[in-house]
Amino acid sequence: MSLIQTKCADDAMTLVLKKELVAHLKCTITGLTFWDPSCEAEDRGDKFVLRSAYSSCGMQVSASMISNEAVVNILSSSSPQRKKVHCLNMDSLSFQLGLYLSPHFLQASNTIEPGQQSFVQVRVSPSVSEFLLQLDSCHLDLGPEGGTVELIQGRAAKGNCVSLLSPSPEGDPRFSFLLHFYTVPIPKTGTLSCTVALRPKTGSQDQEVHRTVFMRLNIISPDLSGRTSKGLVLPAVLGITFGAFLIGALLTAALWYIYSHTRSPSKREPVVAVAAPASSESSSTNHSIGSTQSTPCSTSSMA
């Protein structure tokens, strides 16, 4: 019964059964129907094609799955062969690509920084228990400045800086990567692209569904983000520098003021004495002049 190919598109389920694939079974298939026997397949010579809208032929429609039953009538058997068939309701599914700052996958972000590990998770909602979500490939497009960085190829990590992590409790695939730049200028933006596949846990692999999800990222570096090697933001560094300069200037001014008011008077500029106007006044004038030239080191008069 795995020879039946199931496809869902345009609000309809289509079953295809090629006659050549069952020729080696040495049996003759006389018909193919859904659970509702009135919904019969069209015989196109080399294959049977059975098609029905989601709203008829006994279709069961859930949030994420379309289900029915395929009934194969065989000429040599009195009882038909029955098989459950289902496909994804792609109109109801949403794929999300998330970037996180820690392995706990709690704080979402859209920014990566070279030299710091980033964590990625891909999820589909609502969850589909009958299908397994897998990462086929991922790459980071950095534009003409940085080119393309391959992260995952063929469901395998590409390089030592990429690690495939254990899935989430809901089965969402996860991985981490570390980005380095060895050229300048460093790109400011990039696009993370991942191709994912929903594969049935049992049954034919022809029911695989592939999707590509994108996420736009901002890229920062220590000089662009305003961080120094010690983790201080640029405004803080400038504030500290200005504060140190201001304190130094005030301290210098204070020291100069103290120095200029406490240095020895002998080192100050000399006081020029005015000559006495007349000899008759020499006694009083000499006494006055002697007092004017006194210094803290010698307070006696020169008269």
PDB file of C-alpha atoms in Angstrom:
ATOM      1  CA  MET A   1       0.000   0.000   0.000  1.00  0.00           C
ATOM      2  CA  SER A   2       3.054   2.294   0.159  1.00  0.00           C
ATOM      3  CA  LEU A   3       2.803   2.451  -3.638  1.00  0.00           C
ATOM      4  CA  ILE A   4       0.075   5.064  -3.310  1.00  0.00           C
ATOM      5  CA  GLN A   5       1.365   8.613  -3.667  1.00  0.00           C
ATOM      6  CA  THR A   6      -0.510  11.243  -1.678  1.00  0.00           C
ATOM      7  CA  LYS A   7      -0.484  14.932  -2.534  1.00  0.00           C
ATOM      8  CA  CYS A   8      -2.420  17.847  -1.149  1.00  0.00           C
ATOM      9  CA  ALA A   9      -2.755  21.162  -2.939  1.00  0.00           C
ATOM     10  CA  ASP A  10      -5.427  23.684  -3.855  1.00  0.00           C
ATOM     11  CA  ASP A  11      -7.783  22.425  -1.111  1.00  0.00           C
ATOM     12  CA  ALA A  12      -7.849  18.924  -2.564  1.00  0.00           C
ATOM     13  CA  MET A  13      -6.257  15.544  -1.858  1.00  0.00           C
ATOM     14  CA  THR A  14      -4.972  13.503  -4.785  1.00  0.00           C
ATOM     15  CA  LEU A  15      -3.984   9.824  -4.713  1.00  0.00           C
ATOM     16  CA  VAL A  16      -1.933   8.290  -7.533  1.00  0.00           C
ATOM     17  CA  LEU A  17      -1.403   4.545  -7.971  1.00  0.00           C
ATOM     18  CA  LYS A  18       0.820   3.543 -10.905  1.00  0.00           C
ATOM     19  CA  LYS A  19      -0.045   0.148 -12.369  1.00  0.00           C
ATOM     20  CA  GLU A  20       3.543  -0.674 -13.304  1.00  0.00           C
ATOM     21  CA  LEU A  21       4.573  -0.496  -9.662  1.00  0.00           C
ATOM     22  CA  VAL A  22       2.164  -3.285  -8.725  1.00  0.00           C
ATOM     23  CA  ALA A  23       2.756  -5.443 -11.792  1.00  0.00           C
ATOM     24  CA  HIS A  24       5.342  -7.582  -9.967  1.00  0.00           C
ATOM     25  CA  LEU A  25       2.715  -8.412  -7.334  1.00  0.00           C
ATOM     26  CA  LYS A  26       0.871 -10.428  -9.985  1.00  0.00           C
ATOM     27  CA  CYS A  27      -2.463  -8.955  -9.076  1.00  0.00           C
ATOM     28  CA  THR A  28      -4.993  -6.922 -10.955  1.00  0.00           C
ATOM     29  CA  ILE A  29      -6.346  -3.752  -9.424  1.00  0.00           C
ATOM     30  CA  THR A  30      -9.887  -3.092 -10.435  1.00  0.00           C
ATOM     31  CA  GLY A  31     -10.498   0.159  -8.630  1.00  0.00           C
ATOM     32  CA  LEU A  32      -9.423   2.768  -6.103  1.00  0.00           C
ATOM     33  CA  THR A  33     -11.774   4.754  -3.888  1.00  0.00           C
ATOM     34  CA  PHE A  34     -11.801   6.889  -0.769  1.00  0.00           C
ATOM     35  CA  TRP A  35     -13.630   5.859   2.400  1.00  0.00           C
ATOM     36  CA  ASP A  36     -16.770   6.968   0.601  1.00  0.00           C
ATOM     37  CA  PRO A  37     -17.121   4.328  -2.161  1.00  0.00           C
ATOM     38  CA  SER A  38     -18.901   6.809  -4.387  1.00  0.00           C
ATOM     39  CA  CYS A  39     -15.607   8.676  -4.803  1.00  0.00           C
ATOM     40  CA  GLU A  40     -13.900   6.498  -7.412  1.00  0.00           C
ATOM     41  CA  ALA A  41     -10.524   6.933  -9.088  1.00  0.00           C
ATOM     42  CA  GLU A  42     -10.127   7.700 -12.769  1.00  0.00           C
ATOM     43  CA  ASP A  43      -8.374   4.998 -14.781  1.00  0.00           C
ATOM     44  CA  ARG A  44      -5.834   6.754 -16.989  1.00  0.00           C
ATOM     45  CA  GLY A  45      -4.347   3.640 -18.530  1.00  0.00           C
ATOM     46  CA  ASP A  46      -1.041   3.434 -16.701  1.00  0.00           C
ATOM     47  CA  LYS A  47      -2.311   4.707 -13.355  1.00  0.00           C
ATOM     48  CA  PHE A  48      -5.320   5.364 -11.166  1.00  0.00           C
ATOM     49  CA  VAL A  49      -5.891   8.962 -10.085  1.00  0.00           C
ATOM     50  CA  LEU A  50      -8.254   9.702  -7.218  1.00  0.00           C
ATOM     51  CA  ARG A  51      -8.984  13.307  -6.296  1.00  0.00           C
ATOM     52  CA  SER A  52     -11.372  14.989  -3.878  1.00  0.00           C
ATOM     53  CA  ALA A  53     -11.871  18.336  -2.215  1.00  0.00           C
ATOM     54  CA  TYR A  54     -11.383  18.578   1.528  1.00  0.00           C
ATOM     55  CA  SER A  55     -15.102  19.057   1.977  1.00  0.00           C
ATOM     56  CA  SER A  56     -16.261  15.731   0.505  1.00  0.00           C
ATOM     57  CA  CYS A  57     -15.601  11.965   0.233  1.00  0.00           C
ATOM     58  CA  GLY A  58     -15.338  11.539   3.994  1.00  0.00           C
ATOM     59  CA  MET A  59     -12.350  13.838   4.474  1.00  0.00           C
ATOM     60  CA  GLN A  60     -11.353  14.553   8.066  1.00  0.00           C
ATOM     61  CA  VAL A  61      -9.910  18.022   8.445  1.00  0.00           C
ATOM     62  CA  SER A  62      -7.989  19.055  11.578  1.00  0.00           C
ATOM     63  CA  ALA A  63      -5.869  22.067  12.386  1.00  0.00           C
ATOM     64  CA  SER A  64      -2.886  20.657  10.524  1.00  0.00           C
ATOM     65  CA  MET A  65      -3.890  17.386   8.852  1.00  0.00           C
ATOM     66  CA  ILE A  66      -6.228  16.153   6.129  1.00  0.00           C
ATOM     67  CA  SER A  67      -7.067  12.459   6.552  1.00  0.00           C
ATOM     68  CA  ASN A  68      -9.040   9.808   4.724  1.00  0.00           C
ATOM     69  CA  GLU A  69      -8.890   6.133   3.826  1.00  0.00           C
ATOM     70  CA  ALA A  70      -7.793   4.639   0.520  1.00  0.00           C
ATOM     71  CA  VAL A  71      -9.608   1.473  -0.550  1.00  0.00           C
ATOM     72  CA  VAL A  72      -7.960  -0.700  -3.228  1.00  0.00           C
ATOM     73  CA  ASN A  73     -10.066  -3.333  -4.936  1.00  0.00           C
ATOM     74  CA  ILE A  74      -8.131  -6.367  -6.182  1.00  0.00           C
ATOM     75  CA  LEU A  75      -9.566  -8.842  -8.683  1.00  0.00           C
ATOM     76  CA  SER A  76      -8.222 -11.938  -6.914  1.00  0.00           C
ATOM     77  CA  SER A  77      -9.376 -10.870  -3.446  1.00  0.00           C
ATOM     78  CA  SER A  78     -12.881 -10.702  -2.083  1.00  0.00           C
ATOM     79  CA  SER A  79     -11.946  -8.106   0.531  1.00  0.00           C
ATOM     80  CA  PRO A  80     -10.387  -4.779  -0.487  1.00  0.00           C
ATOM     81  CA  GLN A  81      -7.136  -3.452   0.919  1.00  0.00           C
ATOM     82  CA  ARG A  82      -7.466  -0.378   3.115  1.00  0.00           C
ATOM     83  CA  LYS A  83      -4.900   2.218   4.089  1.00  0.00           C
ATOM     84  CA  LYS A  84      -5.028   5.453   6.056  1.00  0.00           C
ATOM     85  CA  VAL A  85      -3.886   8.383   3.956  1.00  0.00           C
ATOM     86  CA  HIS A  86      -3.172  11.880   5.179  1.00  0.00           C
ATOM     87  CA  CYS A  87      -1.366  15.014   4.187  1.00  0.00           C
ATOM     88  CA  LEU A  88      -0.546  18.340   5.720  1.00  0.00           C
ATOM     89  CA  ASN A  89      -2.921  21.247   5.637  1.00  0.00           C
ATOM     90  CA  MET A  90      -0.229  23.704   4.568  1.00  0.00           C
ATOM     91  CA  ASP A  91      -2.604  26.665   4.688  1.00  0.00           C
ATOM     92  CA  SER A  92      -2.764  26.332   8.474  1.00  0.00           C
ATOM     93  CA  LEU A  93       0.958  25.826   9.126  1.00  0.00           C
ATOM     94  CA  SER A  94       3.368  28.569  10.066  1.00  0.00           C
ATOM     95  CA  PHE A  95       7.163  28.203  10.099  1.00  0.00           C
ATOM     96  CA  GLN A  96       9.247  30.440  12.366  1.00  0.00           C
ATOM     97  CA  LEU A  97      12.989  30.970  12.582  1.00  0.00           C
ATOM     98  CA  GLY A  98      14.189  32.295  15.943  1.00  0.00           C
ATOM     99  CA  LEU A  99      17.557  33.598  17.143  1.00  0.00           C
ATOM    100  CA  TYR A 100      18.416  33.476  20.849  1.00  0.00           C
ATOM    101  CA  LEU A 101      21.225  34.780  23.045  1.00  0.00           C
ATOM    102  CA  SER A 102      21.627  31.733  25.300  1.00  0.00           C
ATOM    103  CA  PRO A 103      21.213  27.936  25.134  1.00  0.00           C
ATOM    104  CA  HIS A 104      18.089  28.289  27.281  1.00  0.00           C
ATOM    105  CA  PHE A 105      16.242  29.714  24.244  1.00  0.00           C
ATOM    106  CA  LEU A 106      14.352  32.248  26.340  1.00  0.00           C
ATOM    107  CA  GLN A 107      15.507  35.663  25.121  1.00  0.00           C
ATOM    108  CA  ALA A 108      14.835  36.151  21.419  1.00  0.00           C
ATOM    109  CA  SER A 109      16.936  38.595  19.443  1.00  0.00           C
ATOM    110  CA  ASN A 110      17.591  39.771  15.906  1.00  0.00           C
ATOM    111  CA  THR A 111      21.187  40.835  16.530  1.00  0.00           C
ATOM    112  CA  ILE A 112      24.410  38.869  16.369  1.00  0.00           C
ATOM    113  CA  GLU A 113      27.878  39.951  17.452  1.00  0.00           C
ATOM    114  CA  PRO A 114      31.119  38.512  16.082  1.00  0.00           C
ATOM    115  CA  GLY A 115      32.848  36.337  18.646  1.00  0.00           C
ATOM    116  CA  GLN A 116      29.653  35.582  20.567  1.00  0.00           C
ATOM    117  CA  GLN A 117      27.694  32.366  20.175  1.00  0.00           C
ATOM    118  CA  SER A 118      24.197  32.563  18.708  1.00  0.00           C
ATOM    119  CA  PHE A 119      21.466  29.955  19.073  1.00  0.00           C
ATOM    120  CA  VAL A 120      18.836  29.181  16.435  1.00  0.00           C
ATOM    121  CA  GLN A 121      15.556  27.282  16.630  1.00  0.00           C
ATOM    122  CA  VAL A 122      13.096  26.418  13.871  1.00  0.00           C
ATOM    123  CA  ARG A 123       9.524  25.600  14.769  1.00  0.00           C
ATOM    124  CA  VAL A 124       6.250  24.922  13.067  1.00  0.00           C
ATOM    125  CA  SER A 125       2.848  25.746  14.500  1.00  0.00           C
ATOM    126  CA  PRO A 126       0.586  24.108  15.141  1.00  0.00           C
ATOM    127  CA  SER A 127       2.724  21.066  15.867  1.00  0.00           C
ATOM    128  CA  VAL A 128       2.186  17.982  13.708  1.00  0.00           C
ATOM    129  CA  SER A 129       2.726  14.797  15.701  1.00  0.00           C
ATOM    130  CA  GLU A 130       2.668  12.558  12.611  1.00  0.00           C
ATOM    131  CA  PHE A 131       5.551  14.445  10.995  1.00  0.00           C
ATOM    132  CA  LEU A 132       9.146  15.147  11.960  1.00  0.00           C
ATOM    133  CA  LEU A 133      10.596  18.616  11.423  1.00  0.00           C
ATOM    134  CA  GLN A 134      14.222  18.520  10.248  1.00  0.00           C
ATOM    135  CA  LEU A 135      16.845  21.036   9.160  1.00  0.00           C
ATOM    136  CA  ASP A 136      18.176  20.309   5.688  1.00  0.00           C
ATOM    137  CA  SER A 137      20.421  23.353   5.248  1.00  0.00           C
ATOM    138  CA  CYS A 138      21.139  26.816   6.624  1.00  0.00           C
ATOM    139  CA  HIS A 139      23.337  29.669   5.494  1.00  0.00           C
ATOM    140  CA  LEU A 140      23.989  33.296   6.389  1.00  0.00           C
ATOM    141  CA  ASP A 141      23.994  35.768   3.509  1.00  0.00           C
ATOM    142  CA  LEU A 142      26.176  38.772   4.354  1.00  0.00           C
ATOM    143  CA  GLY A 143      25.798  40.530   1.024  1.00  0.00           C
ATOM    144  CA  PRO A 144      28.652  41.649  -1.231  1.00  0.00           C
ATOM    145  CA  GLU A 145      30.819  42.644   1.734  1.00  0.00           C
ATOM    146  CA  GLY A 146      30.834  39.282   3.511  1.00  0.00           C
ATOM    147  CA  GLY A 147      29.553  36.732   1.001  1.00  0.00           C
ATOM    148  CA  THR A 148      27.739  33.574   2.111  1.00  0.00           C
ATOM    149  CA  VAL A 149      28.571  31.587   5.238  1.00  0.00           C
ATOM    150  CA  GLU A 150      27.414  27.960   5.082  1.00  0.00           C
ATOM    151  CA  LEU A 151      26.162  26.730   8.454  1.00  0.00           C
ATOM    152  CA  ILE A 152      24.376  23.440   7.727  1.00  0.00           C
ATOM    153  CA  GLN A 153      24.530  21.268   4.615  1.00  0.00           C
ATOM    154  CA  GLY A 154      22.868  17.912   4.141  1.00  0.00           C
ATOM    155  CA  ARG A 155      21.575  17.989   7.718  1.00  0.00           C
ATOM    156  CA  ALA A 156      25.181  18.165   8.984  1.00  0.00           C
ATOM    157  CA  ALA A 157      27.086  21.004  10.653  1.00  0.00           C
ATOM    158  CA  LYS A 158      29.421  22.870   8.338  1.00  0.00           C
ATOM    159  CA  GLY A 159      32.640  23.718  10.184  1.00  0.00           C
ATOM    160  CA  ASN A 160      33.851  23.680  13.766  1.00  0.00           C
ATOM    161  CA  CYS A 161      31.955  26.823  14.732  1.00  0.00           C
ATOM    162  CA  VAL A 162      28.545  25.229  14.106  1.00  0.00           C
ATOM    163  CA  SER A 163      26.946  22.705  16.469  1.00  0.00           C
ATOM    164  CA  LEU A 164      23.733  20.750  16.038  1.00  0.00           C
ATOM    165  CA  LEU A 165      21.886  20.743  19.357  1.00  0.00           C
ATOM    166  CA  SER A 166      19.268  18.460  20.815  1.00  0.00           C
ATOM    167  CA  PRO A 167      15.717  19.270  19.677  1.00  0.00           C
ATOM    168  CA  SER A 168      13.329  21.121  21.943  1.00  0.00           C
ATOM    169  CA  PRO A 169      10.818  19.128  24.012  1.00  0.00           C
ATOM    170  CA  GLU A 170       8.343  19.737  21.178  1.00  0.00           C
ATOM    171  CA  GLY A 171      10.804  18.368  18.613  1.00  0.00           C
ATOM    172  CA  ASP A 172      11.924  21.693  17.133  1.00  0.00           C
ATOM    173  CA  PRO A 173      15.440  21.468  15.620  1.00  0.00           C
ATOM    174  CA  ARG A 174      18.155  23.650  17.135  1.00  0.00           C
ATOM    175  CA  PHE A 175      21.736  24.619  16.394  1.00  0.00           C
ATOM    176  CA  SER A 176      24.338  27.183  17.408  1.00  0.00           C
ATOM    177  CA  PHE A 177      27.031  29.037  15.515  1.00  0.00           C
ATOM    178  CA  LEU A 178      29.911  31.397  16.183  1.00  0.00           C
ATOM    179  CA  LEU A 179      30.641  34.145  13.690  1.00  0.00           C
ATOM    180  CA  HIS A 180      34.089  35.611  13.040  1.00  0.00           C
ATOM    181  CA  PHE A 181      35.224  38.308  10.630  1.00  0.00           C
ATOM    182  CA  TYR A 182      38.758  38.553   9.320  1.00  0.00           C
ATOM    183  CA  THR A 183      38.241  41.438   6.918  1.00  0.00           C
ATOM    184  CA  VAL A 184      36.897  44.967   7.146  1.00  0.00           C
ATOM    185  CA  PRO A 185      34.466  46.575   6.863  1.00  0.00           C
ATOM    186  CA  ILE A 186      32.194  44.289   8.861  1.00  0.00           C
ATOM    187  CA  PRO A 187      28.699  43.941   7.319  1.00  0.00           C
ATOM    188  CA  LYS A 188      25.958  45.602   9.327  1.00  0.00           C
ATOM    189  CA  THR A 189      23.147  43.252   8.285  1.00  0.00           C
ATOM    190  CA  GLY A 190      22.669  39.697   7.099  1.00  0.00           C
ATOM    191  CA  THR A 191      19.945  37.217   6.182  1.00  0.00           C
ATOM    192  CA  LEU A 192      19.725  33.831   7.860  1.00  0.00           C
ATOM    193  CA  SER A 193      18.038  31.261   5.598  1.00  0.00           C
ATOM    194  CA  CYS A 194      17.115  27.707   6.545  1.00  0.00           C
ATOM    195  CA  THR A 195      15.486  24.989   4.456  1.00  0.00           C
ATOM    196  CA  VAL A 196      13.391  22.642   6.561  1.00  0.00           C
ATOM    197  CA  ALA A 197      11.496  19.478   5.795  1.00  0.00           C
ATOM    198  CA  LEU A 198       8.440  17.926   7.367  1.00  0.00           C
ATOM    199  CA  ARG A 199       8.852  14.188   6.978  1.00  0.00           C
ATOM    200  CA  PRO A 200       6.249  11.586   7.961  1.00  0.00           C
ATOM    201  CA  LYS A 201       7.385   9.415  10.840  1.00  0.00           C
ATOM    202  CA  THR A 202       5.855   6.406   9.113  1.00  0.00           C
ATOM    203  CA  GLY A 203       4.754   5.715   5.568  1.00  0.00           C
ATOM    204  CA  SER A 204       5.944   6.947   2.219  1.00  0.00           C
ATOM    205  CA  GLN A 205       8.544   9.687   1.992  1.00  0.00           C
ATOM    206  CA  ASP A 206       6.723  11.199  -0.962  1.00  0.00           C
ATOM    207  CA  GLN A 207       4.679  13.153   1.570  1.00  0.00           C
ATOM    208  CA  GLU A 208       7.675  15.253   2.540  1.00  0.00           C
ATOM    209  CA  VAL A 209       7.081  18.990   2.589  1.00  0.00           C
ATOM    210  CA  HIS A 210       9.960  21.441   2.164  1.00  0.00           C
ATOM    211  CA  ARG A 211       9.954  25.092   3.125  1.00  0.00           C
ATOM    212  CA  THR A 212      12.569  27.853   3.304  1.00  0.00           C
ATOM    213  CA  VAL A 213      12.351  30.360   6.135  1.00  0.00           C
ATOM    214  CA  PHE A 214      14.237  33.644   6.387  1.00  0.00           C
ATOM    215  CA  MET A 215      15.260  35.993   9.160  1.00  0.00           C
ATOM    216  CA  ARG A 216      16.852  39.423   8.839  1.00  0.00           C
ATOM    217  CA  LEU A 217      19.692  40.008  11.303  1.00  0.00           C
ATOM    218  CA  ASN A 218      21.635  43.025  12.497  1.00  0.00           C
ATOM    219  CA  ILE A 219      25.384  42.615  13.000  1.00  0.00           C
ATOM    220  CA  ILE A 220      27.255  44.637  15.595  1.00  0.00           C
ATOM    221  CA  SER A 221      30.931  44.782  16.533  1.00  0.00           C
ATOM    222  CA  PRO A 222      32.689  46.211  19.629  1.00  0.00           C
ATOM    223  CA  ASP A 223      33.385  49.572  17.989  1.00  0.00           C
ATOM    224  CA  LEU A 224      29.970  49.818  16.315  1.00  0.00           C
ATOM    225  CA  SER A 225      28.037  48.825  19.399  1.00  0.00           C
ATOM    226  CA  GLY A 226      29.902  51.239  21.664  1.00  0.00           C
ATOM    227  CA  ARG A 227      31.493  48.539  23.790  1.00  0.00           C
ATOM    228  CA  THR A 228      35.109  48.394  24.828  1.00  0.00           C
ATOM    229  CA  SER A 229      37.091  45.291  25.667  1.00  0.00           C
ATOM    230  CA  LYS A 230      36.103  45.743  29.307  1.00  0.00           C
ATOM    231  CA  GLY A 231      32.437  46.048  28.557  1.00  0.00           C
ATOM    232  CA  LEU A 232      32.030  49.803  29.157  1.00  0.00           C
ATOM    233  CA  VAL A 233      29.761  51.692  26.833  1.00  0.00           C
ATOM    234  CA  LEU A 234      31.252  54.629  24.935  1.00  0.00           C
ATOM    235  CA  PRO A 235      29.301  57.392  26.775  1.00  0.00           C
ATOM    236  CA  ALA A 236      30.582  56.043  30.093  1.00  0.00           C
ATOM    237  CA  VAL A 237      34.162  56.068  28.842  1.00  0.00           C
ATOM    238  CA  LEU A 238      33.814  59.657  27.617  1.00  0.00           C
ATOM    239  CA  GLY A 239      32.228  60.703  30.900  1.00  0.00           C
ATOM    240  CA  ILE A 240      35.036  59.172  32.939  1.00  0.00           C
ATOM    241  CA  THR A 241      37.662  60.802  30.722  1.00  0.00           C
ATOM    242  CA  PHE A 242      36.058  64.254  30.983  1.00  0.00           C
ATOM    243  CA  GLY A 243      35.635  63.878  34.730  1.00  0.00           C
ATOM    244  CA  ALA A 244      39.295  62.970  35.166  1.00  0.00           C
ATOM    245  CA  PHE A 245      40.314  65.969  33.049  1.00  0.00           C
ATOM    246  CA  LEU A 246      38.107  68.342  35.061  1.00  0.00           C
ATOM    247  CA  ILE A 247      39.404  67.050  38.387  1.00  0.00           C
ATOM    248  CA  GLY A 248      42.978  67.398  37.162  1.00  0.00           C
ATOM    249  CA  ALA A 249      42.376  70.974  36.032  1.00  0.00           C
ATOM    250  CA  LEU A 250      40.787  71.960  39.366  1.00  0.00           C
ATOM    251  CA  LEU A 251      43.562  70.287  41.342  1.00  0.00           C
ATOM    252  CA  THR A 252      46.223  72.085  39.299  1.00  0.00           C
ATOM    253  CA  ALA A 253      44.506  75.449  39.862  1.00  0.00           C
ATOM    254  CA  ALA A 254      44.243  74.800  43.610  1.00  0.00           C
ATOM    255  CA  LEU A 255      47.901  73.866  43.905  1.00  0.00           C
ATOM    256  CA  TRP A 256      48.942  76.990  41.971  1.00  0.00           C
ATOM    257  CA  TYR A 257      46.807  79.193  44.231  1.00  0.00           C
ATOM    258  CA  ILE A 258      48.353  77.693  47.365  1.00  0.00           C
ATOM    259  CA  TYR A 259      51.839  78.009  45.933  1.00  0.00           C
ATOM    260  CA  SER A 260      51.396  81.621  44.885  1.00  0.00           C
ATOM    261  CA  HIS A 261      50.122  82.665  48.343  1.00  0.00           C
ATOM    262  CA  THR A 262      52.528  80.749  50.550  1.00  0.00           C
ATOM    263  CA  ARG A 263      55.926  81.083  48.836  1.00  0.00           C
ATOM    264  CA  SER A 264      58.749  83.102  50.514  1.00  0.00           C
ATOM    265  CA  PRO A 265      58.379  86.893  50.188  1.00  0.00           C
ATOM    266  CA  SER A 266      62.074  87.103  49.263  1.00  0.00           C
ATOM    267  CA  LYS A 267      61.160  85.487  45.991  1.00  0.00           C
ATOM    268  CA  ARG A 268      58.469  88.040  45.256  1.00  0.00           C
ATOM    269  CA  GLU A 269      59.091  91.096  43.122  1.00  0.00           C
ATOM    270  CA  PRO A 270      61.161  93.798  45.074  1.00  0.00           C
ATOM    271  CA  VAL A 271      59.379  96.922  46.311  1.00  0.00           C
ATOM    272  CA  VAL A 272      60.840 100.120  44.801  1.00  0.00           C
ATOM    273  CA  ALA A 273      61.406 102.845  47.448  1.00  0.00           C
ATOM    274  CA  VAL A 274      60.653 106.487  46.639  1.00  0.00           C
ATOM    275  CA  ALA A 275      63.510 108.969  47.317  1.00  0.00           C
ATOM    276  CA  ALA A 276      63.068 111.553  50.124  1.00  0.00           C
ATOM    277  CA  PRO A 277      61.961 114.966  48.872  1.00  0.00           C
ATOM    278  CA  ALA A 278      64.232 117.044  51.202  1.00  0.00           C
ATOM    279  CA  SER A 279      67.144 116.604  53.611  1.00  0.00           C
ATOM    280  CA  SER A 280      65.291 118.369  56.442  1.00  0.00           C
ATOM    281  CA  GLU A 281      62.806 115.587  56.526  1.00  0.00           C
ATOM    282  CA  SER A 282      65.433 112.847  56.403  1.00  0.00           C
ATOM    283  CA  SER A 283      64.876 111.660  59.915  1.00  0.00           C
ATOM    284  CA  SER A 284      61.165 111.024  59.632  1.00  0.00           C
ATOM    285  CA  THR A 285      61.445 109.914  56.051  1.00  0.00           C
ATOM    286  CA  ASN A 286      64.240 107.460  56.777  1.00  0.00           C
ATOM    287  CA  HIS A 287      62.149 105.948  59.531  1.00  0.00           C
ATOM    288  CA  SER A 288      59.256 105.632  57.162  1.00  0.00           C
ATOM    289  CA  ILE A 289      61.392 104.078  54.466  1.00  0.00           C
ATOM    290  CA  GLY A 290      62.917 101.659  56.911  1.00  0.00           C
ATOM    291  CA  SER A 291      59.482 100.446  57.957  1.00  0.00           C
ATOM    292  CA  THR A 292      58.384  99.958  54.341  1.00  0.00           C
ATOM    293  CA  GLN A 293      61.350  97.700  53.514  1.00  0.00           C
ATOM    294  CA  SER A 294      60.811  95.425  56.488  1.00  0.00           C
ATOM    295  CA  THR A 295      60.402  91.714  55.849  1.00  0.00           C
ATOM    296  CA  PRO A 296      59.035  88.914  57.933  1.00  0.00           C
ATOM    297  CA  CYS A 297      62.609  87.702  58.432  1.00  0.00           C
ATOM    298  CA  SER A 298      63.825  91.070  59.961  1.00  0.00           C
ATOM    299  CA  THR A 299      61.323  93.524  61.507  1.00  0.00           C
ATOM    300  CA  SER A 300      63.873  96.124  62.862  1.00  0.00           C
ATOM    301  CA  SER A 301      64.052  99.624  61.356  1.00  0.00           C
ATOM    302  CA  MET A 302      66.941 100.649  59.140  1.00  0.00           C
ATOM    303  CA  ALA A 303      67.086 104.224  60.670  1.00  0.00           C
TER     304      ALA A 303
END
